């Protein structure tokens, strides 16, 4: 017997429609690429997104057509999110840090019909333009007169928004229809497309707002440093409008000083991003000897956060750190770390091992760890295995791939190795391809990196396995120093001695000026493995 309730489809347009009615004058603040600050609000965002939707319809864009964006976090990019998906087309966000070759592959694979881009990225667009097979028009999202004069393939964004369709309202369609497309970073093999639906996006947005997830309140001011081309900025453009919080968009200036000034001026309470962006902010906070005045919480995910980073935020400035984990294939939020009330009385040093874990599963995401044969492992905080996930906002198939992305039991293998403890805290010990297999034991490169960055001389650390004739693999520690002090391997290992098992100690250390950072802000271990492939330990 079916229930007898309305079957209203969960559409992305409903998010902005709600925000424009109930939080119409809540501000959206953008640092434009020219550097000035632009103020908008949810009512204006809804109106301009609708105008864009009309412009797209007049251009002949149809339901299911892919429309690419190559842009930073701005109010314009938000208009594209809503205008494109709102009419049933697919908003395909391109990672602007990818090489020309990767962009060409991805755009041709997705068969994008239009390409919207930030004017500052014009030369990139010019480079790839001759190789794009499906793109009909290129649309810079501000100041376009000069480009239209050059080439009839360019369109003026503001003109597109003046096309008139009277009485336009957001169309209603099946909630399972595709809404947005994001390609995985593709550190091995070609990038693959993850195609989100309206339904998955909306329920992910609702779940993100929950109190034990992002706990977004109407009083909050939210700054997504995580780019809108990296898994839809972790869903912030969709979750903030329904929470009614103010949204601050940082544009392309993500250095410590610019972030600090924007956060301080706009009273940012929550900021979200990968660990690397916070190093610059923390250094600037040290210089100013204060935090951006209203900052309460930072959500750090995408890569493991270190104890020293948590201490700098929490002890030095009273800003709470929440570790989070997810993937492009998971829309992306999978777990978020908040302390259970029973841990509140623990000392800071007893809380730390819990805070360093990636977090507890949130409602909507099932987690399981299994051994190499697929047998479920106990949730004892010690057994580590392949992390599998299941839930309504998790991928089933990659775009244009016939083969299911799931195991035969319907789980998605994340490629991460993890433990889960009895309270449900999940801890990533490694990527399955990064774990170091040494004499039949597994050494977690992530755990080793985390303790290494606790040393005063170490700014950043990466660990890779190096071939060893006896042990199969041994760890090589590669560090970026904070200053001129370059401690020896013996000194580093002495520092590690009460923190990790002796057999995990690195066999060698290399000091470098910088680590290779990929398009999503993470260290590219594949690159390090190439550089050190003939390294002798
Ligand atoms: P992406 O799809 O580019 O977001 O990458 C997802 C992968 O990033 C995950 O499978 C993890 O390997 C890694 N990752 C994400 N968040 C964390 C975290 N908090 N700690 C460690 N690794 C993380």
Coordinates of C-alpha atoms and ligand atoms in Angstrom, one line a residue:
X1 CA 0.0 0.0 0.0
X2 CA 1.4 3.4 -0.9
X3 CA 1.3 6.4 1.4
X4 CA -1.2 9.0 0.6
X5 CA 1.0 12.1 0.7
X6 CA 2.0 14.7 -1.9
X7 CA 4.8 13.5 -4.2
X8 CA 6.3 17.0 -4.7
X9 CA 9.6 16.6 -6.6
X10 CA 12.8 17.8 -4.9
X11 CA 14.1 20.3 -7.3
X12 CA 17.1 22.6 -7.0
X13 CA 14.9 25.6 -8.0
X14 CA 12.9 25.0 -4.8
X15 CA 16.0 26.0 -2.7
X16 CA 16.4 29.4 -4.3
X17 CA 12.6 29.9 -4.4
X18 CA 12.4 29.3 -0.7
X19 CA 15.4 31.6 0.1
X20 CA 14.0 34.4 -2.1
X21 CA 10.7 34.3 -0.2
X22 CA 11.9 33.8 3.4
X23 CA 15.4 35.3 3.4
X24 CA 15.0 37.7 0.5
X25 CA 17.2 40.4 1.9
X26 CA 19.9 38.1 3.3
X27 CA 23.2 39.3 1.8
X28 CA 25.4 37.5 -0.7
X29 CA 28.8 39.3 -0.7
X30 CA 31.3 38.7 -3.5
X31 CA 34.9 39.8 -3.8
X32 CA 34.9 40.4 -7.6
X33 CA 37.8 39.3 -9.6
X34 CA 38.6 43.0 -10.1
X35 CA 39.0 43.2 -6.3
X36 CA 35.9 45.3 -5.4
X37 CA 33.1 44.1 -3.2
X38 CA 29.6 43.4 -4.7
X39 CA 26.5 43.1 -2.6
X40 CA 23.5 41.0 -3.7
X41 CA 20.9 39.0 -1.9
X42 CA 18.7 35.9 -2.3
X43 CA 15.9 37.7 -4.0
X44 CA 18.2 39.2 -6.6
X45 CA 19.9 35.8 -7.0
X46 CA 16.5 34.2 -7.8
X47 CA 15.6 37.0 -10.2
X48 CA 18.8 37.0 -12.1
X49 CA 18.9 33.2 -12.2
X50 CA 15.4 33.2 -13.7
X51 CA 16.6 35.8 -16.3
X52 CA 19.5 33.6 -17.2
X53 CA 17.2 30.6 -17.5
X54 CA 15.1 32.6 -20.0
X55 CA 18.2 33.5 -21.9
X56 CA 19.3 29.8 -22.0
X57 CA 15.8 28.8 -23.3
X58 CA 16.0 31.4 -26.0
X59 CA 19.4 30.0 -27.1
X60 CA 17.7 26.7 -27.5
X61 CA 19.1 24.9 -24.5
X62 CA 17.1 21.9 -23.6
X63 CA 16.6 19.6 -20.7
X64 CA 19.7 17.4 -20.2
X65 CA 22.1 19.6 -22.2
X66 CA 25.4 20.1 -20.5
X67 CA 26.5 23.7 -19.9
X68 CA 30.1 24.2 -18.7
X69 CA 31.3 26.8 -16.2
X70 CA 35.0 27.7 -15.7
X71 CA 34.8 30.1 -12.8
X72 CA 35.7 31.1 -9.2
X73 CA 33.3 31.5 -6.2
X74 CA 31.1 34.5 -7.0
X75 CA 27.5 35.5 -7.2
X76 CA 27.6 35.1 -11.0
X77 CA 28.6 31.5 -10.6
X78 CA 25.7 31.0 -8.2
X79 CA 23.4 32.4 -11.0
X80 CA 24.8 29.8 -13.3
X81 CA 24.2 27.0 -10.8
X82 CA 20.5 27.9 -10.4
X83 CA 19.8 29.2 -13.9
X84 CA 21.2 26.1 -15.7
X85 CA 19.9 23.4 -13.4
X86 CA 16.6 25.2 -12.8
X87 CA 15.5 24.5 -16.4
X88 CA 16.6 20.9 -16.4
X89 CA 20.0 21.5 -18.1
X90 CA 23.2 20.2 -16.4
X91 CA 25.6 22.6 -14.8
X92 CA 29.1 21.1 -15.5
X93 CA 31.7 22.8 -13.3
X94 CA 35.2 22.7 -14.7
X95 CA 38.2 22.7 -12.4
X96 CA 40.2 25.8 -13.6
X97 CA 43.4 24.4 -12.2
X98 CA 43.4 21.5 -14.7
X99 CA 45.8 21.4 -17.7
X100 CA 44.5 22.5 -21.1
X101 CA 44.7 18.9 -22.2
X102 CA 42.6 17.6 -19.3
X103 CA 40.0 20.4 -19.9
X104 CA 39.7 19.6 -23.6
X105 CA 39.2 15.9 -22.8
X106 CA 36.5 16.6 -20.1
X107 CA 34.6 19.2 -22.2
X108 CA 34.5 17.0 -25.3
X109 CA 33.6 13.9 -23.2
X110 CA 30.7 15.8 -21.6
X111 CA 29.7 17.4 -24.9
X112 CA 29.1 20.8 -23.3
X113 CA 27.1 23.1 -25.5
X114 CA 28.0 26.4 -23.9
X115 CA 31.0 27.5 -21.8
X116 CA 30.6 30.3 -19.3
X117 CA 33.9 31.6 -17.9
X118 CA 35.5 34.3 -15.7
X119 CA 37.2 36.9 -17.8
X120 CA 40.5 36.4 -16.1
X121 CA 40.6 32.9 -17.6
X122 CA 40.2 34.2 -21.1
X123 CA 43.6 33.0 -22.3
X124 CA 42.9 29.5 -21.1
X125 CA 39.6 29.5 -23.0
X126 CA 41.4 30.8 -26.1
X127 CA 44.0 28.0 -25.8
X128 CA 41.4 25.2 -25.7
X129 CA 38.8 26.7 -28.0
X130 CA 40.1 25.3 -31.3
X131 CA 39.9 21.7 -29.8
X132 CA 36.4 21.8 -28.4
X133 CA 34.0 19.8 -30.6
X134 CA 30.6 20.6 -29.0
X135 CA 30.8 24.1 -27.6
X136 CA 28.6 26.6 -29.6
X137 CA 29.1 29.8 -27.6
X138 CA 31.6 31.1 -25.1
X139 CA 30.2 33.5 -22.5
X140 CA 32.5 35.5 -20.2
X141 CA 30.5 36.4 -17.1
X142 CA 31.4 40.1 -16.9
X143 CA 32.7 43.0 -19.1
X144 CA 32.4 41.3 -22.5
X145 CA 32.1 44.0 -25.1
X146 CA 35.6 43.6 -26.3
X147 CA 35.3 39.9 -26.7
X148 CA 32.1 40.0 -28.7
X149 CA 33.9 42.3 -31.1
X150 CA 36.7 39.8 -31.6
X151 CA 34.7 36.7 -32.4
X152 CA 31.0 35.9 -33.0
X153 CA 31.4 32.8 -30.9
X154 CA 31.4 35.0 -27.8
X155 CA 28.2 36.2 -26.2
X156 CA 27.5 39.0 -23.8
X157 CA 26.4 37.7 -20.4
X158 CA 24.4 40.7 -19.3
X159 CA 22.6 40.7 -22.7
X160 CA 21.6 37.1 -22.2
X161 CA 19.9 38.2 -19.0
X162 CA 17.8 40.8 -20.7
X163 CA 16.0 38.4 -23.0
X164 CA 12.3 38.5 -22.1
X165 CA 10.0 35.6 -21.5
X166 CA 7.0 36.9 -19.6
X167 CA 5.6 35.2 -16.5
X168 CA 8.5 32.7 -16.3
X169 CA 8.4 30.4 -13.3
X170 CA 10.7 27.6 -12.5
X171 CA 9.6 24.5 -14.4
X172 CA 8.6 21.3 -12.6
X173 CA 10.0 18.0 -13.7
X174 CA 11.2 14.6 -12.4
X175 CA 13.5 15.0 -9.3
X176 CA 15.7 12.2 -10.6
X177 CA 16.7 14.3 -13.6
X178 CA 20.5 15.2 -13.8
X179 CA 21.3 18.6 -12.3
X180 CA 25.1 19.0 -12.2
X181 CA 28.2 17.2 -13.4
X182 CA 31.7 17.2 -11.8
X183 CA 34.7 15.1 -13.0
X184 CA 36.9 13.4 -10.4
X185 CA 40.5 14.6 -10.1
X186 CA 41.7 11.5 -12.0
X187 CA 45.1 11.0 -10.3
X188 CA 45.1 7.6 -12.0
X189 CA 43.6 7.2 -15.4
X190 CA 41.2 9.6 -17.2
X191 CA 38.9 11.8 -15.1
X192 CA 35.4 10.4 -14.7
X193 CA 32.1 12.2 -14.6
X194 CA 29.9 12.2 -11.5
X195 CA 26.4 13.2 -12.4
X196 CA 24.3 14.5 -9.5
X197 CA 20.5 14.6 -9.7
X198 CA 18.1 17.2 -8.3
X199 CA 16.9 14.8 -5.7
X200 CA 20.4 13.9 -4.5
X201 CA 21.4 17.5 -4.4
X202 CA 18.4 18.6 -2.4
X203 CA 18.5 15.9 0.2
X204 CA 22.3 16.3 0.6
X205 CA 21.6 20.1 1.2
X206 CA 19.0 19.3 3.8
X207 CA 21.2 16.8 5.6
X208 CA 24.2 19.2 5.5
X209 CA 22.2 21.7 7.6
X210 CA 21.6 19.2 10.4
X211 CA 22.8 20.2 13.8
X212 CA 25.4 17.4 14.0
X213 CA 26.6 18.1 10.4
X214 CA 27.3 21.8 9.4
X215 CA 24.7 23.1 11.9
X216 CA 23.9 26.1 9.7
X217 CA 21.9 28.8 11.5
X218 CA 20.2 31.9 10.1
X219 CA 22.7 33.9 12.2
X220 CA 25.7 32.4 10.4
X221 CA 27.9 34.0 7.8
X222 CA 29.4 31.3 5.6
X223 CA 32.5 31.5 3.5
X224 CA 33.2 28.6 1.2
X225 CA 36.9 28.8 0.3
X226 CA 36.4 25.4 -1.2
X227 CA 35.9 26.1 -4.9
X228 CA 32.5 25.8 -6.7
X229 CA 34.3 23.5 -9.2
X230 CA 35.3 21.1 -6.4
X231 CA 32.2 19.0 -5.7
X232 CA 29.9 22.0 -5.9
X233 CA 31.8 23.7 -3.0
X234 CA 30.7 20.8 -0.8
X235 CA 27.1 21.7 -1.5
X236 CA 27.3 25.1 0.2
X237 CA 25.5 27.0 -2.6
X238 CA 22.5 24.7 -2.0
X239 CA 22.6 24.4 1.8
X240 CA 23.1 28.0 2.7
X241 CA 20.0 29.3 0.9
X242 CA 17.7 27.0 2.9
X243 CA 19.4 27.9 6.2
X244 CA 19.0 31.6 5.5
X245 CA 22.6 32.3 6.5
X246 CA 24.6 35.1 4.8
X247 CA 27.0 33.9 2.0
X248 CA 30.4 35.4 1.4
X249 CA 32.1 34.5 -1.9
X250 CA 35.9 35.0 -2.0
X251 CA 36.5 35.2 -5.8
X252 CA 40.0 34.3 -6.7
X253 CA 41.9 35.9 -3.9
X254 CA 42.6 33.1 -1.5
X255 CA 45.8 34.2 0.2
X256 CA 45.9 34.7 4.0
X257 CA 45.6 38.5 4.0
X258 CA 42.7 38.7 1.5
X259 CA 40.8 35.9 3.3
X260 CA 41.4 37.5 6.7
X261 CA 40.3 41.0 5.5
X262 CA 37.1 39.6 3.9
X263 CA 36.2 37.4 6.8
X264 CA 36.8 40.2 9.3
X265 CA 34.8 42.8 7.4
X266 CA 31.9 40.6 6.6
X267 CA 31.6 38.9 10.1
X268 CA 32.2 35.4 8.8
X269 CA 31.3 32.8 11.4
X270 CA 32.0 29.6 9.5
X271 CA 34.6 28.9 6.8
X272 CA 35.2 25.7 4.8
X273 CA 38.2 24.5 2.9
X274 CA 41.1 22.1 2.4
X275 CA 44.0 22.2 4.9
X276 CA 46.5 23.9 2.6
X277 CA 44.4 27.2 2.4
X278 CA 44.3 27.5 6.1
X279 CA 48.1 27.7 6.4
X280 CA 48.1 31.1 4.8
X281 CA 45.2 32.3 6.9
X282 CA 46.8 31.1 10.1
X283 CA 50.1 32.8 9.3
X284 CA 48.2 36.1 8.7
X285 CA 46.3 35.6 12.0
X286 CA 49.7 35.3 13.7
X287 CA 50.9 38.5 12.1
X288 CA 47.7 40.4 13.2
X289 CA 47.8 38.5 16.5
X290 CA 44.0 38.0 16.3
X291 CA 41.4 36.0 14.4
X292 CA 38.8 37.5 11.9
X293 CA 36.7 38.9 14.7
X294 CA 33.5 36.8 14.3
X295 CA 35.0 33.5 13.2
X296 CA 33.7 30.6 15.3
X297 CA 34.3 27.4 13.3
X298 CA 36.3 26.1 10.4
X299 CA 35.3 22.9 8.6
X300 CA 38.4 21.2 7.2
X301 CA 38.2 18.3 4.7
X302 CA 39.5 17.1 1.4
X303 CA 42.7 15.9 3.1
X304 CA 43.6 15.1 6.7
X305 CA 44.0 17.9 9.2
X306 CA 47.0 17.9 11.5
X307 CA 47.1 18.2 15.2
X308 CA 49.2 21.3 14.9
X309 CA 46.6 23.0 12.7
X310 CA 43.8 22.2 15.1
X311 CA 45.9 23.6 18.0
X312 CA 46.7 26.8 16.2
X313 CA 43.0 27.5 15.5
X314 CA 41.7 26.3 18.8
X315 CA 44.3 27.2 21.4
X316 CA 45.7 30.3 19.8
X317 CA 42.5 31.8 18.6
X318 CA 39.5 30.0 20.1
X319 CA 38.2 28.9 16.7
X320 CA 36.6 25.4 16.7
X321 CA 37.9 22.9 14.1
X322 CA 35.6 20.2 12.6
X323 CA 37.3 17.6 10.5
X324 CA 35.2 16.3 7.6
X325 CA 35.5 13.7 4.9
X326 CA 33.8 13.0 1.6
X327 CA 34.3 12.5 -2.1
X328 CA 33.2 13.8 -5.4
X329 CA 31.3 10.5 -5.7
X330 CA 29.4 11.4 -2.5
X331 CA 28.1 14.9 -3.3
X332 CA 30.5 15.1 -1.1
X333 CA 29.8 14.9 2.6
X334 CA 30.2 11.5 4.2
X335 CA 31.3 12.1 7.8
X336 CA 31.8 15.1 10.0
X337 CA 33.6 15.3 13.3
X338 CA 31.7 16.7 16.3
X339 CA 32.4 15.5 19.8
X340 CA 29.7 13.4 21.5
X341 CA 28.6 15.0 24.8
X342 CA 30.1 12.2 26.8
X343 CA 33.6 13.3 25.7
X344 CA 33.1 16.9 26.8
X345 CA 34.7 16.4 30.1
X346 CA 37.9 14.8 28.7
X347 CA 41.2 16.8 28.9
X348 CA 42.3 18.4 25.7
X349 CA 45.0 15.8 25.1
X350 CA 42.4 13.0 25.5
X351 CA 40.0 14.7 23.1
X352 CA 42.7 15.2 20.4
X353 CA 42.8 11.6 19.1
X354 CA 39.0 11.8 18.6
X355 CA 39.1 15.2 17.0
X356 CA 41.8 14.0 14.5
X357 CA 39.5 11.3 13.2
X358 CA 37.5 12.3 10.1
X359 CA 34.2 12.1 12.0
X360 CA 31.0 10.1 12.5
X361 CA 28.7 9.0 9.7
X362 CA 25.9 11.4 9.1
X363 CA 22.3 10.4 8.5
X364 CA 22.0 9.2 4.9
X365 CA 25.5 7.7 4.7
X366 CA 26.1 4.1 5.7
X367 CA 29.7 3.1 6.3
X368 CA 31.3 -0.3 6.4
X369 CA 34.9 -1.6 6.5
X370 CA 35.9 -4.9 4.9
X371 CA 39.0 -7.0 4.4
X372 CA 40.5 -7.9 1.0
X373 CA 37.9 -10.7 0.6
X374 CA 35.0 -8.4 1.3
X375 CA 34.3 -9.7 4.9
X376 CA 33.0 -7.0 7.2
X377 CA 35.5 -6.0 9.9
X378 CA 34.6 -5.0 13.5
X379 CA 34.0 -1.5 14.6
X380 CA 36.7 -1.6 17.2
X381 CA 38.8 1.4 16.2
X382 CA 41.7 -0.9 15.5
X383 CA 40.8 -3.1 12.5
X384 CA 41.4 -1.2 9.3
X385 CA 40.0 -2.2 6.0
X386 CA 38.5 -0.9 2.7
X387 CA 35.9 1.7 3.4
X388 CA 32.6 1.1 1.6
X389 CA 29.7 3.6 1.6
X390 CA 26.0 3.4 0.6
X391 CA 23.3 6.0 0.5
X392 CA 20.9 8.2 -1.5
X393 CA 23.5 10.8 -2.6
X394 CA 26.3 8.4 -3.5
X395 CA 27.2 7.5 -7.1
X396 CA 25.9 4.4 -8.8
X397 CA 27.5 4.8 -12.3
X398 CA 30.1 7.2 -13.7
X399 CA 28.8 9.3 -16.6
X400 CA 28.7 7.4 -19.9
X401 CA 30.1 4.2 -18.3
X402 CA 28.0 1.2 -18.6
X403 CA 29.7 -0.8 -15.9
X404 CA 28.2 -0.2 -12.4
X405 CA 30.5 1.7 -10.0
X406 CA 29.3 -0.5 -7.1
X407 CA 30.3 -3.9 -5.6
X408 CA 27.9 -6.8 -6.2
X409 CA 26.3 -6.0 -2.9
X410 CA 25.5 -2.4 -3.9
X411 CA 28.3 -0.6 -2.0
X412 CA 30.7 2.0 -3.4
X413 CA 34.4 1.3 -2.6
X414 CA 35.9 4.7 -1.7
X415 CA 39.5 3.6 -2.3
X416 CA 40.2 4.7 1.3
X417 CA 41.5 2.5 4.1
X418 CA 39.9 3.3 7.4
X419 CA 38.9 2.2 11.0
X420 CA 35.6 2.8 12.6
X421 CA 35.3 2.8 16.4
X422 CA 32.4 1.7 18.6
X423 CA 31.1 5.3 18.8
X424 CA 31.0 5.4 15.0
X425 CA 34.1 7.7 14.5
X426 CA 35.7 6.8 11.2
X427 CA 39.5 7.4 10.8
X428 CA 41.1 7.3 7.3
X429 CA 44.4 5.6 7.7
X430 CA 45.3 5.9 4.0
X431 CA 44.3 5.8 0.4
X432 CA 44.5 2.1 -0.6
X433 CA 47.1 3.0 -3.2
X434 CA 49.2 5.1 -0.8
X435 CA 49.4 2.7 2.2
X436 CA 53.0 1.4 2.7
X437 CA 53.2 -2.3 2.8
X438 CA 56.3 -3.2 4.9
X439 CA 57.1 -6.7 6.0
X440 CA 53.5 -7.8 5.9
X441 CA 52.3 -4.8 8.0
X442 CA 50.6 -1.7 6.8
X443 CA 52.1 1.7 7.6
X444 CA 49.7 4.7 7.3
X445 CA 51.4 7.4 5.3
X446 CA 48.7 9.8 6.6
X447 CA 49.3 9.1 10.3
X448 CA 53.1 9.5 9.7
X449 CA 52.5 12.9 7.9
X450 CA 50.3 14.1 10.7
X451 CA 52.8 13.5 13.4
X452 CA 55.7 14.8 11.3
X453 CA 54.0 18.2 10.9
X454 CA 53.9 18.5 14.6
X455 CA 57.7 19.1 14.6
X456 CA 58.6 22.7 14.9
X457 CA 60.8 22.7 11.8
X458 CA 58.2 21.0 9.5
X459 CA 55.7 23.1 7.6
X460 CA 54.3 20.3 5.3
X461 CA 55.0 16.6 5.0
X462 CA 54.3 13.8 2.6
X463 CA 55.2 10.2 3.0
X464 CA 55.6 7.6 0.2
X465 CA 56.7 4.0 0.1
X466 CA 60.1 3.3 -1.4
X467 CA 61.1 -0.2 -2.6
X468 CA 63.1 -2.1 -0.1
X469 CA 64.8 -5.5 -0.8
X470 CA 64.0 -7.0 2.6
X471 CA 60.8 -5.2 3.7
X472 CA 59.2 -4.7 0.3
X473 CA 58.5 -1.0 1.1
X474 CA 59.8 1.5 3.6
X475 CA 58.6 5.1 4.2
X476 CA 60.4 8.1 2.8
X477 CA 59.4 11.4 4.6
X478 CA 59.5 14.4 2.3
X479 CA 59.2 17.8 4.1
X480 CA 58.9 21.5 3.4
X481 CA 60.8 23.3 6.2
X482 CA 59.3 26.2 8.1
X483 CA 62.7 28.1 8.2
X484 CA 66.4 27.4 7.9
X485 CA 66.5 24.6 10.4
X486 CA 66.7 21.2 8.7
X487 CA 66.8 18.5 11.4
X488 CA 68.5 15.2 10.6
X489 CA 66.6 11.9 10.3
X490 CA 67.7 10.9 13.8
X491 CA 66.4 14.1 15.3
X492 CA 63.0 13.7 13.5
X493 CA 62.8 10.0 14.6
X494 CA 63.6 11.0 18.2
X495 CA 60.6 13.4 18.0
X496 CA 58.4 10.7 16.6
X497 CA 59.5 8.1 19.1
X498 CA 56.6 8.5 21.6
X499 CA 54.0 9.1 18.9
X500 CA 54.1 6.1 16.5
X501 CA 55.4 2.5 16.5
X502 CA 59.1 2.2 15.8
X503 CA 58.6 0.2 12.6
X504 CA 56.8 3.2 11.1
X505 CA 59.8 5.5 11.5
X506 CA 60.8 6.8 8.1
X507 CA 64.1 5.3 6.7
X508 CA 65.0 8.6 5.0
X509 CA 64.1 12.3 4.9
X510 CA 64.2 14.7 2.0
X511 CA 63.8 18.5 2.4
X512 CA 62.1 20.3 -0.5
X513 CA 61.0 23.8 -1.3
X514 CA 57.5 22.7 -2.1
X515 CA 55.3 19.7 -2.6
X516 CA 53.4 19.1 -5.8
X517 CA 49.8 20.2 -5.2
X518 CA 47.1 19.0 -7.5
X519 CA 44.0 20.8 -8.9
X520 CA 41.9 20.1 -5.8
X521 CA 44.6 21.4 -3.3
X522 CA 46.0 18.0 -2.3
X523 CA 49.5 16.7 -2.5
X524 CA 50.0 14.6 -5.7
X525 CA 51.6 11.5 -4.4
X526 CA 51.8 9.9 -7.9
X527 CA 54.1 12.8 -8.8
X528 CA 56.3 12.2 -5.8
X529 CA 56.4 8.5 -6.6
X530 CA 57.7 9.4 -10.1
X531 CA 60.3 11.8 -8.7
X532 CA 61.6 9.3 -6.2
X533 CA 61.2 6.1 -8.2
X534 CA 64.9 5.2 -8.2
X535 CA 65.5 6.4 -4.6
X536 CA 67.7 4.0 -2.6
X537 CA 67.0 3.5 1.1
Ligands
LIG1 P1 37.8 14.3 -4.0 O1 36.8 13.4 -4.7 O2 38.7 15.0 -4.9 O3 37.1 15.2 -3.0 O4 38.7 13.3 -3.1 C1 38.2 12.4 -2.2 C2 39.3 11.8 -1.4 O5 40.0 12.8 -0.7 C3 38.8 10.8 -0.4 O6 38.5 9.5 -0.9 C4 40.0 10.8 0.6 O7 41.0 9.9 0.1 C5 40.5 12.2 0.5 N1 39.9 12.9 1.7 C6 38.8 13.7 1.7 N2 38.7 14.2 3.0 C7 39.7 13.7 3.7 C8 40.1 13.9 5.1 N3 39.4 14.7 5.9 N4 41.1 13.2 5.5 C9 41.9 12.4 4.7 N5 41.6 12.2 3.4 C10 40.5 12.9 2.9

